JSON list of C-alpha atoms in Angstrom, two decimals:
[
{"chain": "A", "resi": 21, "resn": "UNK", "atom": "CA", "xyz": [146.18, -2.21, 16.32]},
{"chain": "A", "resi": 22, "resn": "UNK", "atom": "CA", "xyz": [142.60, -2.33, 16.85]},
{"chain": "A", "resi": 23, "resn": "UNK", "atom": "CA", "xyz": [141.26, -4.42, 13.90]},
{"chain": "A", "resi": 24, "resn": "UNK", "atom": "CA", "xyz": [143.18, -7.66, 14.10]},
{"chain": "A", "resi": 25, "resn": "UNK", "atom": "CA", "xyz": [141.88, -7.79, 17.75]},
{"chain": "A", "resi": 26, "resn": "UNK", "atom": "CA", "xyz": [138.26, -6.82, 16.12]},
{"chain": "A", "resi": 27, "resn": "UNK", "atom": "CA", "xyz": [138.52, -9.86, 13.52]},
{"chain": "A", "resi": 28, "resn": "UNK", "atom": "CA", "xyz": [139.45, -12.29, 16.10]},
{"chain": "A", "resi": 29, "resn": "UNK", "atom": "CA", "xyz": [136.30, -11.50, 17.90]},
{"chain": "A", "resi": 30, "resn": "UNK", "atom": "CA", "xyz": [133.78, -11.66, 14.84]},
{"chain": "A", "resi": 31, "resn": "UNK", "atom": "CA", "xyz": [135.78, -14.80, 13.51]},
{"chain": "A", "resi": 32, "resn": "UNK", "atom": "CA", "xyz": [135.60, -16.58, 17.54]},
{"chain": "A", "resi": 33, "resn": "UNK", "atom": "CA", "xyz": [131.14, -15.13, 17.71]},
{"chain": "A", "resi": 34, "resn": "UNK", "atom": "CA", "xyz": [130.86, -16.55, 14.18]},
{"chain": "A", "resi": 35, "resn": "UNK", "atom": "CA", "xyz": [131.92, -20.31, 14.74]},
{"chain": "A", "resi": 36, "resn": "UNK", "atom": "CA", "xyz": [130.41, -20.31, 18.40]},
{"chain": "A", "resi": 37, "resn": "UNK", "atom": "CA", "xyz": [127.28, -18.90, 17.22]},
{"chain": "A", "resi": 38, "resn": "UNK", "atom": "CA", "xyz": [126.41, -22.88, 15.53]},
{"chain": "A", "resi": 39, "resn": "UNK", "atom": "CA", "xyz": [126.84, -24.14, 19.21]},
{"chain": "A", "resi": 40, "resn": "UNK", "atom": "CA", "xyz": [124.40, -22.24, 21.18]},
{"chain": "A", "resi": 41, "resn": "UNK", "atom": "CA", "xyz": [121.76, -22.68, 18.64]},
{"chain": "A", "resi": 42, "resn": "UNK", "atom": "CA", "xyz": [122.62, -25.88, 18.91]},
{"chain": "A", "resi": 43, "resn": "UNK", "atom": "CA", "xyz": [121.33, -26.53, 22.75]},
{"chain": "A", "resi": 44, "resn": "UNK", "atom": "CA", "xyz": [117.60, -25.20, 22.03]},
{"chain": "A", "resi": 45, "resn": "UNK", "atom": "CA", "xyz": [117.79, -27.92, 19.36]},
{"chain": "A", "resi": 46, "resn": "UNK", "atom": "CA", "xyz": [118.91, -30.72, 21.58]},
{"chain": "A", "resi": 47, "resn": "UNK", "atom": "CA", "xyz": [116.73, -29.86, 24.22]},
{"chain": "A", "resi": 48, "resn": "UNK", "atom": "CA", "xyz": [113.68, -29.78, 21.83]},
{"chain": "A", "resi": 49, "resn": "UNK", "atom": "CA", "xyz": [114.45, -33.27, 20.92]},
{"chain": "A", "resi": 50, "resn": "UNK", "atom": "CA", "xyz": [114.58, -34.38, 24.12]},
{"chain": "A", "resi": 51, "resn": "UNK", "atom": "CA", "xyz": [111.10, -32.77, 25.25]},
{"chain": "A", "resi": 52, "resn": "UNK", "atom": "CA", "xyz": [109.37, -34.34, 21.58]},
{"chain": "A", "resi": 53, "resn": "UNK", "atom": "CA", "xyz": [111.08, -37.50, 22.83]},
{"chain": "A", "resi": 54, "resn": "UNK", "atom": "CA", "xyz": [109.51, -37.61, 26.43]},
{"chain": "A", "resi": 55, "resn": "UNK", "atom": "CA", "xyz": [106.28, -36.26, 25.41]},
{"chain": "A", "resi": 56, "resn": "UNK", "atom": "CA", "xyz": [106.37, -39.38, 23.00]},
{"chain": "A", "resi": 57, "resn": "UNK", "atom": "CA", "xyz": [107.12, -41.65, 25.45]},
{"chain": "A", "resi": 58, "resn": "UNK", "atom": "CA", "xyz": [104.58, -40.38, 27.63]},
{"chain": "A", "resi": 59, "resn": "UNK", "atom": "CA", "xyz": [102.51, -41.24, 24.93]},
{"chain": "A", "resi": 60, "resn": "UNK", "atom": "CA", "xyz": [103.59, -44.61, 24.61]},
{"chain": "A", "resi": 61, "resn": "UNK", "atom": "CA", "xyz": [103.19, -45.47, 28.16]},
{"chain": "A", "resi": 62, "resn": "UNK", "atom": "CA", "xyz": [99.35, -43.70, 28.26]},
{"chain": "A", "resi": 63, "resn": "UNK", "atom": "CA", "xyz": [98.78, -47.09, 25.72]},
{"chain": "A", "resi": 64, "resn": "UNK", "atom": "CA", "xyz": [99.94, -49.60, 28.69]},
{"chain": "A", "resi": 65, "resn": "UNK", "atom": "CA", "xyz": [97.02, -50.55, 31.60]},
{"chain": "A", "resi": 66, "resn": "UNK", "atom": "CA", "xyz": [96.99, -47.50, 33.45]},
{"chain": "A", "resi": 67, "resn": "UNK", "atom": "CA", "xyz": [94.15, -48.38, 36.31]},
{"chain": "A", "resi": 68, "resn": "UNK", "atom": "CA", "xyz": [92.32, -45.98, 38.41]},
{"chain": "A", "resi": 69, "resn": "UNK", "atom": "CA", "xyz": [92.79, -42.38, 38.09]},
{"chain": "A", "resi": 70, "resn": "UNK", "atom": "CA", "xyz": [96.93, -42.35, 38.06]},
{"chain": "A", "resi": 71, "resn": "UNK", "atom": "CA", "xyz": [99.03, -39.95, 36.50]},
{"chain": "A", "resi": 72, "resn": "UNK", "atom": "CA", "xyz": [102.37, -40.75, 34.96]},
{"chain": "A", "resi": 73, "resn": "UNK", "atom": "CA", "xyz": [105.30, -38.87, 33.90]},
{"chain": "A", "resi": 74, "resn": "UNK", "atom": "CA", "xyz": [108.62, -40.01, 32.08]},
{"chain": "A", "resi": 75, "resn": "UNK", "atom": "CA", "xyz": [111.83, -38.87, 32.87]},
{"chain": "A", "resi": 76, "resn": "UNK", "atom": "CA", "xyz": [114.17, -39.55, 30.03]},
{"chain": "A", "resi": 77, "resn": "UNK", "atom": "CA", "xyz": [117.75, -41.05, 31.55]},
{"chain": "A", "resi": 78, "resn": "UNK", "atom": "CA", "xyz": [119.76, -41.29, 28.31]},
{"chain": "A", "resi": 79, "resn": "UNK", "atom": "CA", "xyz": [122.78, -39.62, 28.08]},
{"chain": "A", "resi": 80, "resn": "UNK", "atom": "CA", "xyz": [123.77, -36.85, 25.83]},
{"chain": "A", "resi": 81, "resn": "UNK", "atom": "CA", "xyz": [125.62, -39.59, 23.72]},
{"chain": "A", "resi": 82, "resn": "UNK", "atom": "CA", "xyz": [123.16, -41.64, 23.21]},
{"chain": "A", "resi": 83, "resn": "UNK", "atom": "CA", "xyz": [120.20, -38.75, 22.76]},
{"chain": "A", "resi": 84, "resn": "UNK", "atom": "CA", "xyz": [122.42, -37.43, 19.41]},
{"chain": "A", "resi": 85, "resn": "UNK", "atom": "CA", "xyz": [122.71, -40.76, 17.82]},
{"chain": "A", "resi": 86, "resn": "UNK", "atom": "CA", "xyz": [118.86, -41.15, 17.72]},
{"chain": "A", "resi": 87, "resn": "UNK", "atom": "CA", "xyz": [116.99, -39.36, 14.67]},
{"chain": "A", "resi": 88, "resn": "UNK", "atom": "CA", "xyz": [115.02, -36.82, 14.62]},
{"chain": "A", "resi": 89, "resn": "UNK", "atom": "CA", "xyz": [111.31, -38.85, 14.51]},
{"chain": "A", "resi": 90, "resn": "UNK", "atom": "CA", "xyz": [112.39, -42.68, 15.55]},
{"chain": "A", "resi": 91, "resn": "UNK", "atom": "CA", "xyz": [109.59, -45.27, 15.72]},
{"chain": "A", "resi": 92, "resn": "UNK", "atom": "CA", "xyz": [109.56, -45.60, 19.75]},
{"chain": "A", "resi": 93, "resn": "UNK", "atom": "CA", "xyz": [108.34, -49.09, 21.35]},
{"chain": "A", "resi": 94, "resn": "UNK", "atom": "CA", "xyz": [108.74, -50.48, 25.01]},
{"chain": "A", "resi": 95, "resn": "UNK", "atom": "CA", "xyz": [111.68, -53.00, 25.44]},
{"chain": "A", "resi": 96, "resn": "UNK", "atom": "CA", "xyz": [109.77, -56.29, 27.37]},
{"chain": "A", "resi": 97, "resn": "UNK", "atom": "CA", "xyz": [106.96, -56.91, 29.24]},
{"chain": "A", "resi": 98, "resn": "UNK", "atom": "CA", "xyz": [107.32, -54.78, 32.28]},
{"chain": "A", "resi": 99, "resn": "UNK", "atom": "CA", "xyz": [103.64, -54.09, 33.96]},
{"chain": "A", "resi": 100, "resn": "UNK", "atom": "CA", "xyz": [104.92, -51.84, 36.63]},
{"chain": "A", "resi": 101, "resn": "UNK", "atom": "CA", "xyz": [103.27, -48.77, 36.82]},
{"chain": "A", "resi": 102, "resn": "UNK", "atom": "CA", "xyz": [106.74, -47.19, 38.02]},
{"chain": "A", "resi": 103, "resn": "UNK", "atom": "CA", "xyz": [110.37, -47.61, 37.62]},
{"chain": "A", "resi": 104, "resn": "UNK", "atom": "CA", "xyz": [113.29, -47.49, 35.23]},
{"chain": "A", "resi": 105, "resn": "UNK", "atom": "CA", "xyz": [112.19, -48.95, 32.13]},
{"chain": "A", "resi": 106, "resn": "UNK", "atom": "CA", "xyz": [113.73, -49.08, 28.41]},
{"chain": "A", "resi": 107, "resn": "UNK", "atom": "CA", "xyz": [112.48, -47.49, 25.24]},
{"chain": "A", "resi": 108, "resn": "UNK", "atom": "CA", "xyz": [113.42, -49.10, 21.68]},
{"chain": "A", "resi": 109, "resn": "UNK", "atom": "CA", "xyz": [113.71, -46.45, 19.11]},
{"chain": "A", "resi": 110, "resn": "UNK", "atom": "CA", "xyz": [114.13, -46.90, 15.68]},
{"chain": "A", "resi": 111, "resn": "UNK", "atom": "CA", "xyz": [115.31, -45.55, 12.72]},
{"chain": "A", "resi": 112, "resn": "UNK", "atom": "CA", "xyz": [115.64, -47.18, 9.25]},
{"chain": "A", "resi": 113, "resn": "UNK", "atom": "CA", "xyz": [117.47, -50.54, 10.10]},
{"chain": "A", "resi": 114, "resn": "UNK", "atom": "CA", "xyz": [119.37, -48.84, 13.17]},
{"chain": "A", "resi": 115, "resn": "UNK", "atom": "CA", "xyz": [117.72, -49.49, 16.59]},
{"chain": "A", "resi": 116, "resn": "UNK", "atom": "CA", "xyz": [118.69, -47.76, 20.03]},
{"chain": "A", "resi": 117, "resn": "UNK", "atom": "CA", "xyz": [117.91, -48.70, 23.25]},
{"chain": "A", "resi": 118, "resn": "UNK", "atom": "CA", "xyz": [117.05, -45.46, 25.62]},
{"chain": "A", "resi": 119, "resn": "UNK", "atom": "CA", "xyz": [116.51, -45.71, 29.60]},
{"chain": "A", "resi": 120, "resn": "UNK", "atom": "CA", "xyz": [114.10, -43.94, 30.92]},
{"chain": "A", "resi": 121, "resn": "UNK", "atom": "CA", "xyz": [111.86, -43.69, 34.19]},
{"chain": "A", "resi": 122, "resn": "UNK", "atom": "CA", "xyz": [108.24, -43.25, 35.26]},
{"chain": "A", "resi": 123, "resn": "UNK", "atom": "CA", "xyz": [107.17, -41.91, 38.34]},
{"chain": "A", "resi": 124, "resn": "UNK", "atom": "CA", "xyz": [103.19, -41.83, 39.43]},
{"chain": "A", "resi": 125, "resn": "UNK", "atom": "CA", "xyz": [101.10, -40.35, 41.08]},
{"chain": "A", "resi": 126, "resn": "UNK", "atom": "CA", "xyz": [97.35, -41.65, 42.15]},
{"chain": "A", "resi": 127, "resn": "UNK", "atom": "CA", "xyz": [94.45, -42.08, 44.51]},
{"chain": "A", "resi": 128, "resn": "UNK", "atom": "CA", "xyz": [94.72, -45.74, 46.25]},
{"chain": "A", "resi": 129, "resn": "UNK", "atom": "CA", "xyz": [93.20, -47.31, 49.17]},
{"chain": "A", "resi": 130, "resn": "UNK", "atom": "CA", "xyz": [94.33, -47.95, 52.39]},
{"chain": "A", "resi": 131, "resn": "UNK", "atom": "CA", "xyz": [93.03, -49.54, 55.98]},
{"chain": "A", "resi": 132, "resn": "UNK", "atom": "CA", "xyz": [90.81, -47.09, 57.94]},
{"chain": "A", "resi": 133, "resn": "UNK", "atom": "CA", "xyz": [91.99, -49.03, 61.30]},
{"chain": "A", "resi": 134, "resn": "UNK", "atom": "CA", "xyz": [93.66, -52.57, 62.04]},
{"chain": "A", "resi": 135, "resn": "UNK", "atom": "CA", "xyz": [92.18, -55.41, 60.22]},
{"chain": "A", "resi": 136, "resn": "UNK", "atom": "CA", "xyz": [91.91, -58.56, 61.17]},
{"chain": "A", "resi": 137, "resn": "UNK", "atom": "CA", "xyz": [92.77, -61.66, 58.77]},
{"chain": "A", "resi": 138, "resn": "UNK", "atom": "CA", "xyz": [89.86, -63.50, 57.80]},
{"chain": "A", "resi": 139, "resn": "UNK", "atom": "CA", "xyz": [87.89, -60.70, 57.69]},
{"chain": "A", "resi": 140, "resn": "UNK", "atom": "CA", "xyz": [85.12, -59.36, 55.08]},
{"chain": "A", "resi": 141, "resn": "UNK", "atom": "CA", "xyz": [86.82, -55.96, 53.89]},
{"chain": "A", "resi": 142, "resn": "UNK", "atom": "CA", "xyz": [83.73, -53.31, 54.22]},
{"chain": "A", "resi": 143, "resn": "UNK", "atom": "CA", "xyz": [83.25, -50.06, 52.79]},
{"chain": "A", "resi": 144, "resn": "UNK", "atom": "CA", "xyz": [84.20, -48.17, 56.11]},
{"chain": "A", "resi": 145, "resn": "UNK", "atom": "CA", "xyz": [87.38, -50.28, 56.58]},
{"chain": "A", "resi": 146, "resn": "UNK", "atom": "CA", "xyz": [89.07, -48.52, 54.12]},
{"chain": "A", "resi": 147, "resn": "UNK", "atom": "CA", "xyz": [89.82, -45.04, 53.09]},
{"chain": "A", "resi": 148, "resn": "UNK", "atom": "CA", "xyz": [91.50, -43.55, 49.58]},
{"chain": "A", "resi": 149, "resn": "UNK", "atom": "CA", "xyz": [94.97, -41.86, 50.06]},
{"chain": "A", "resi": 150, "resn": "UNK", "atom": "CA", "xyz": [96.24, -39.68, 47.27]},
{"chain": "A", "resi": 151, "resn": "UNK", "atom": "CA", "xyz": [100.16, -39.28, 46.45]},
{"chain": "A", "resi": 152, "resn": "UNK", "atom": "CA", "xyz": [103.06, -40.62, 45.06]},
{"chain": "A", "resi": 153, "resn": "UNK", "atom": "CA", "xyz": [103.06, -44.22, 44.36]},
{"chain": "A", "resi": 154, "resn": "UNK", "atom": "CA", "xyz": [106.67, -44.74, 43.67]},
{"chain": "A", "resi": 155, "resn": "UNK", "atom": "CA", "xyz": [108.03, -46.51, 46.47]},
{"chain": "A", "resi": 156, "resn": "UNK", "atom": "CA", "xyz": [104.78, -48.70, 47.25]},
{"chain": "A", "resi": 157, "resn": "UNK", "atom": "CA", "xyz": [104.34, -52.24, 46.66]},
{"chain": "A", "resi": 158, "resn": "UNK", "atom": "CA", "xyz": [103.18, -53.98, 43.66]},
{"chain": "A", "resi": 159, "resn": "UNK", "atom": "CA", "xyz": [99.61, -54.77, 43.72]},
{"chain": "A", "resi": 160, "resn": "UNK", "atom": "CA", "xyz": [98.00, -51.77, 44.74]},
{"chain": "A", "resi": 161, "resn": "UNK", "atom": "CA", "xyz": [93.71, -51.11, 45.02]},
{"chain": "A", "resi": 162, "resn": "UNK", "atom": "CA", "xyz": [92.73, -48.35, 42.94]},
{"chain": "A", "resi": 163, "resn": "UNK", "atom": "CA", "xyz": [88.76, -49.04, 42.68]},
{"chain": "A", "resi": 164, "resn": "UNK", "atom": "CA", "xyz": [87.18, -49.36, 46.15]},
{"chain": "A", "resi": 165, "resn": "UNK", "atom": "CA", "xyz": [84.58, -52.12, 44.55]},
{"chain": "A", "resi": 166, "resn": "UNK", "atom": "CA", "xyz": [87.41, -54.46, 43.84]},
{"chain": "A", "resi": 167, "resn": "UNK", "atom": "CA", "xyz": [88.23, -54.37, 47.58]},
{"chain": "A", "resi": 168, "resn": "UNK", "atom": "CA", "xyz": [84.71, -54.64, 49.46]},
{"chain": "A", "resi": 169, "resn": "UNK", "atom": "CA", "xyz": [83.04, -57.92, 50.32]},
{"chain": "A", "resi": 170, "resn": "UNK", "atom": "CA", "xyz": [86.61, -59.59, 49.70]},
{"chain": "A", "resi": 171, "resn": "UNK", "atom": "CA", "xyz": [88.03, -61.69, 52.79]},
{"chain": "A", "resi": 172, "resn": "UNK", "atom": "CA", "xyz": [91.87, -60.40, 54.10]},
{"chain": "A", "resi": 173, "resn": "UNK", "atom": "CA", "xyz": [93.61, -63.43, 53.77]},
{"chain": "A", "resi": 174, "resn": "UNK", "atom": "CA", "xyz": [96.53, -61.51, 56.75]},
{"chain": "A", "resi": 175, "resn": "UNK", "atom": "CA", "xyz": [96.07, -58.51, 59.27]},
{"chain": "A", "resi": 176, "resn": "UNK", "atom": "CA", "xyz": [96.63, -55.25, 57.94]},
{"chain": "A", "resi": 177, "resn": "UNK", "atom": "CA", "xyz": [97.50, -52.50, 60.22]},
{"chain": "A", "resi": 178, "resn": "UNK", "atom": "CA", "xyz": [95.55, -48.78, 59.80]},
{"chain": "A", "resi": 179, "resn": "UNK", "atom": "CA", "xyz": [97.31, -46.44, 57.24]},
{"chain": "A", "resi": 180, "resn": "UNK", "atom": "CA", "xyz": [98.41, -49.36, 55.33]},
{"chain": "A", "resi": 181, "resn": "UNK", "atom": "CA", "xyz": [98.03, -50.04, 51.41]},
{"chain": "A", "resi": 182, "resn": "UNK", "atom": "CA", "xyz": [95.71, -53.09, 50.40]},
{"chain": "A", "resi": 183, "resn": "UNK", "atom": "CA", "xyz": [97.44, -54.49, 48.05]},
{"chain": "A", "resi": 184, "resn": "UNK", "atom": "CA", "xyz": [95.77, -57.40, 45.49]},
{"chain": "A", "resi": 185, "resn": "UNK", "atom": "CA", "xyz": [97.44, -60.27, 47.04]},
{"chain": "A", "resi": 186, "resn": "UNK", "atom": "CA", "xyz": [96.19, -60.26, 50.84]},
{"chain": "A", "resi": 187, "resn": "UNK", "atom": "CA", "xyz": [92.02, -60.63, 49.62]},
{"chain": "A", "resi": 188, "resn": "UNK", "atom": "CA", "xyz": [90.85, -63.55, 48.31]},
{"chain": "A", "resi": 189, "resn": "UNK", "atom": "CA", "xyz": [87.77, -63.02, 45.74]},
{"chain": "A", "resi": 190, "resn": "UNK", "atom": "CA", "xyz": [84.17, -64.07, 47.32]},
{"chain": "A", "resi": 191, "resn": "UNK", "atom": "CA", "xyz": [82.22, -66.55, 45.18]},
{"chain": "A", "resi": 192, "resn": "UNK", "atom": "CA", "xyz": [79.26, -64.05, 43.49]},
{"chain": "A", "resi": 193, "resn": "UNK", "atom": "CA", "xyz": [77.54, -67.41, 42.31]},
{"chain": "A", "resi": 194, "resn": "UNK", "atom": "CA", "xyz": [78.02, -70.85, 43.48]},
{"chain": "A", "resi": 195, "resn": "UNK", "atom": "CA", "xyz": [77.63, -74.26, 41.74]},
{"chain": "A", "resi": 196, "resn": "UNK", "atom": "CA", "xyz": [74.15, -75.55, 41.95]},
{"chain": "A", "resi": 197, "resn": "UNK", "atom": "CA", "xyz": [72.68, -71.82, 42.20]},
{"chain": "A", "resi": 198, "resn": "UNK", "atom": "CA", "xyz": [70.07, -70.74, 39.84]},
{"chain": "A", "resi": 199, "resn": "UNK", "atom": "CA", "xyz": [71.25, -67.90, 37.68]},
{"chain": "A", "resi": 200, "resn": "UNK", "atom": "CA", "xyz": [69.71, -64.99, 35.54]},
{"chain": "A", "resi": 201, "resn": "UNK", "atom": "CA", "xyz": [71.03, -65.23, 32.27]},
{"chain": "A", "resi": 202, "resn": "UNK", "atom": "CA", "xyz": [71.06, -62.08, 30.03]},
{"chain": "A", "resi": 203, "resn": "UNK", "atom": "CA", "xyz": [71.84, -62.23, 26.00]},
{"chain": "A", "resi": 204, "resn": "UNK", "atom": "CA", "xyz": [71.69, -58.75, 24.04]},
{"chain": "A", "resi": 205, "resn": "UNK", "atom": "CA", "xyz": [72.71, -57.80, 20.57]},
{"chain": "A", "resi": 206, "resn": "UNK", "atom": "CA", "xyz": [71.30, -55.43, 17.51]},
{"chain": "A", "resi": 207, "resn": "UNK", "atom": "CA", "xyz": [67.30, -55.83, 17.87]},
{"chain": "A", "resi": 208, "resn": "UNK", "atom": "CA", "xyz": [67.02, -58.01, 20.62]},
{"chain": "A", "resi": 209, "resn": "UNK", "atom": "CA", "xyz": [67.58, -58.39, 24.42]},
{"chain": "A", "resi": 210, "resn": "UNK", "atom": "CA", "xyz": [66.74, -61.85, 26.26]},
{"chain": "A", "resi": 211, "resn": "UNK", "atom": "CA", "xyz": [66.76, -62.87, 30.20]},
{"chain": "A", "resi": 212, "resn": "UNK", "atom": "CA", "xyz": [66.76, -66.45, 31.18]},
{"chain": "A", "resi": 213, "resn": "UNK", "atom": "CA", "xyz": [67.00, -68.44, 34.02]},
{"chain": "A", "resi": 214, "resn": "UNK", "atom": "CA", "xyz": [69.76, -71.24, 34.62]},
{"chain": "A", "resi": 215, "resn": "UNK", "atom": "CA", "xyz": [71.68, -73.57, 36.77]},
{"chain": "A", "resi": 216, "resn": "UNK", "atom": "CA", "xyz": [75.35, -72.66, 37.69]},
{"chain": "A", "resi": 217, "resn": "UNK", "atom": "CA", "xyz": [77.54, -75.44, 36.72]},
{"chain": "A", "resi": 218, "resn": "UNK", "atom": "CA", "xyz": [80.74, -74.03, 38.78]},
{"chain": "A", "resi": 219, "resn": "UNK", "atom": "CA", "xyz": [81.88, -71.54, 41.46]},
{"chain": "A", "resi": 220, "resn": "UNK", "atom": "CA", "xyz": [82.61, -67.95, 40.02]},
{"chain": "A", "resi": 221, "resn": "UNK", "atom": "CA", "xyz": [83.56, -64.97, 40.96]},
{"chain": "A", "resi": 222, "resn": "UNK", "atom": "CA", "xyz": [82.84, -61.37, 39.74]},
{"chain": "A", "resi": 223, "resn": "UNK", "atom": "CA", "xyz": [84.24, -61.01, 35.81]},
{"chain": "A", "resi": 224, "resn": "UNK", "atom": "CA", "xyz": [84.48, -64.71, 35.99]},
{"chain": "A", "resi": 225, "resn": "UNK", "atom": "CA", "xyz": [83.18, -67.34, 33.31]},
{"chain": "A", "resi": 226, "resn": "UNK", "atom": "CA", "xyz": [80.71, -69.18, 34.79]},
{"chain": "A", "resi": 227, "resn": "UNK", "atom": "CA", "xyz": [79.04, -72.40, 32.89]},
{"chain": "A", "resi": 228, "resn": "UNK", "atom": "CA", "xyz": [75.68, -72.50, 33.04]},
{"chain": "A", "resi": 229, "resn": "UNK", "atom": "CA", "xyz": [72.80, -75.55, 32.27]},
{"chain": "A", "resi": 230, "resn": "UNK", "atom": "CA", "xyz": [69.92, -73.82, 30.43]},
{"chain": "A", "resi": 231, "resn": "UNK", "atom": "CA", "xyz": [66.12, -74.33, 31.37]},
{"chain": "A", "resi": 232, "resn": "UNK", "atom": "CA", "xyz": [66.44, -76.40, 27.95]},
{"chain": "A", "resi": 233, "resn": "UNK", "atom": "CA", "xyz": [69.01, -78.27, 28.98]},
{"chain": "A", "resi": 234, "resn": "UNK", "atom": "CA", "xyz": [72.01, -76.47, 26.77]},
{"chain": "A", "resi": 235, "resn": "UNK", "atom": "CA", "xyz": [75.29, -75.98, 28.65]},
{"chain": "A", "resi": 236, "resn": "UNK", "atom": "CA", "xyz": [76.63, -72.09, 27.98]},
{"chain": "A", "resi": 237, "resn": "UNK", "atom": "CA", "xyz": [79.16, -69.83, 29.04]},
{"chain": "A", "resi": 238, "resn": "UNK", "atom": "CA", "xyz": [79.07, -66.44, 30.31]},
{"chain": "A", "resi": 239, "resn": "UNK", "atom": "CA", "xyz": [80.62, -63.79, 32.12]},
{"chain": "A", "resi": 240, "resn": "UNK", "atom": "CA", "xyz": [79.18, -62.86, 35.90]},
{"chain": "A", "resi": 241, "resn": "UNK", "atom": "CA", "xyz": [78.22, -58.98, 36.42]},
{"chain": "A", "resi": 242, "resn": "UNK", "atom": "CA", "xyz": [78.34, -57.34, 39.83]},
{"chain": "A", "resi": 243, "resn": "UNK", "atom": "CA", "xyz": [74.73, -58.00, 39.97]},
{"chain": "A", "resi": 244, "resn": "UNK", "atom": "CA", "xyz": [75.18, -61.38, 39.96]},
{"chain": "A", "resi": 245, "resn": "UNK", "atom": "CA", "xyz": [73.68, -61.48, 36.06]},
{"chain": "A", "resi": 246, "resn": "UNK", "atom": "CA", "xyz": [75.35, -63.69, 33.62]},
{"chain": "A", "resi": 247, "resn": "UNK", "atom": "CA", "xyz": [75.93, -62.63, 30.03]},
{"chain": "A", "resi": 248, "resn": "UNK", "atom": "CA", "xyz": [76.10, -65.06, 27.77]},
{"chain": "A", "resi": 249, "resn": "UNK", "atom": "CA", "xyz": [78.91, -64.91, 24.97]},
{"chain": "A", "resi": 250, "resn": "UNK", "atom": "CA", "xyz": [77.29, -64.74, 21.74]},
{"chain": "A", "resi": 251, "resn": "UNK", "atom": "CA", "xyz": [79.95, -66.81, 19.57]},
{"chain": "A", "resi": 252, "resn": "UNK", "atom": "CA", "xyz": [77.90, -69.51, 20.97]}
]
């Protein structure tokens, strides 16, 4: 009476074996398919020192249909540093759209005390603040040189974020101003002086009259130096 009950029970182990080695599997694609998206989103601008990690929202459904090694590529042109976002794998002809969602974490700055608009943003008016930047506004300071010597165009109470769009960029060289011009390449290095043709800020083009009378273009250093593009 034994052995019928016996073959049931190897018969039932044997076709539900399949199905738990199935789960490692699944799971394993999922993981290669995050850490590939990870990837993928290391390759986007990705300022100061942040750290970002994916959470993969597709469904079970969806996850199966995919192949095992799709081409992956970001749907759009999303520049958040956070949020849901879409993934377009392919494979072969077939394309499938995953969701998916990146959370962050980062060192940013933030008022020391209460500023006052209109002022010039020094260094000991703000401090750096380290945690999740998830739920923060867009526009965030991650590079304390990008934020002193800028004027607050609002009032920004202590503890709070600076974010891009409350400074307005100081003029680094003004039209008129004589300018040191610098022009390097393989076997040479040259410094000149000019005459600034425009207002510019730092990383700005700036046109510049030469000493011989040549209008050039260049970009304006921190220092106030102007490298000249060579295509010129």
């Amino acid at each position: 009476m034994k052995l019928p009950l016996l073959r049931v029970t190897l018969v039932t182990l044997l076709f539900a074996s399949p199905l738990y080695a199935s789960v490692p599997s699944a799971t394993t694609a999922k993981l290669r398919l995050v850490q590939k998206l990870e990837a993928l989103v290391k390759l986007t601008e990705n300022p100061g020192n942040i750290v970002r990690t994916v959470t993969l929202l597709a469904s079970p459904g969806q996850l199966s249909a995919v192949c095992e090694n799709p081409d992956l590529s970001l749907a759009g042109h999303d520049d958040r540093l956070t949020g849901k976002r879409t993934a377009v794998a392919r494979c072969g002809m077939r394309k499938f759209y995953l969701p998916f969602s990146i959370s962050a974490q980062g060192t940013f700055w933030v008022a020391s005390h209460s500023l006052k608009g209109g002022e010039i943003v020094q260094q000991g008016d703000i401090t750096p603040m380290t945690g999740s930047i998830d739920d923060l506004p867009v526009g965030l300071m991650f590079e304390a040189r990008d934020i002193v010597g800028q004027r607050l165009l609002r009032p920004l109470s202590a503890g709070k974020p600076v974010l891009q769009n409350q400074l307005r960029q100081q003029w680094r060289l003004r039209a008129g101003q004589t300018v040191e011009l610098v022009m390097s390449g393989p076997g040479f290095f040259i410094r000149s002086q000019g005459k600034a043709l425009n207002n510019a800020a730092v990383d700005d083009t700036l046109r510049v009259k030469t000493t011989g009378g040549r209008n050039v273009t260049g970009k304006v250093g921190r220092d106030g130096a102007v490298t000249i593009f060579l295509e010129q």
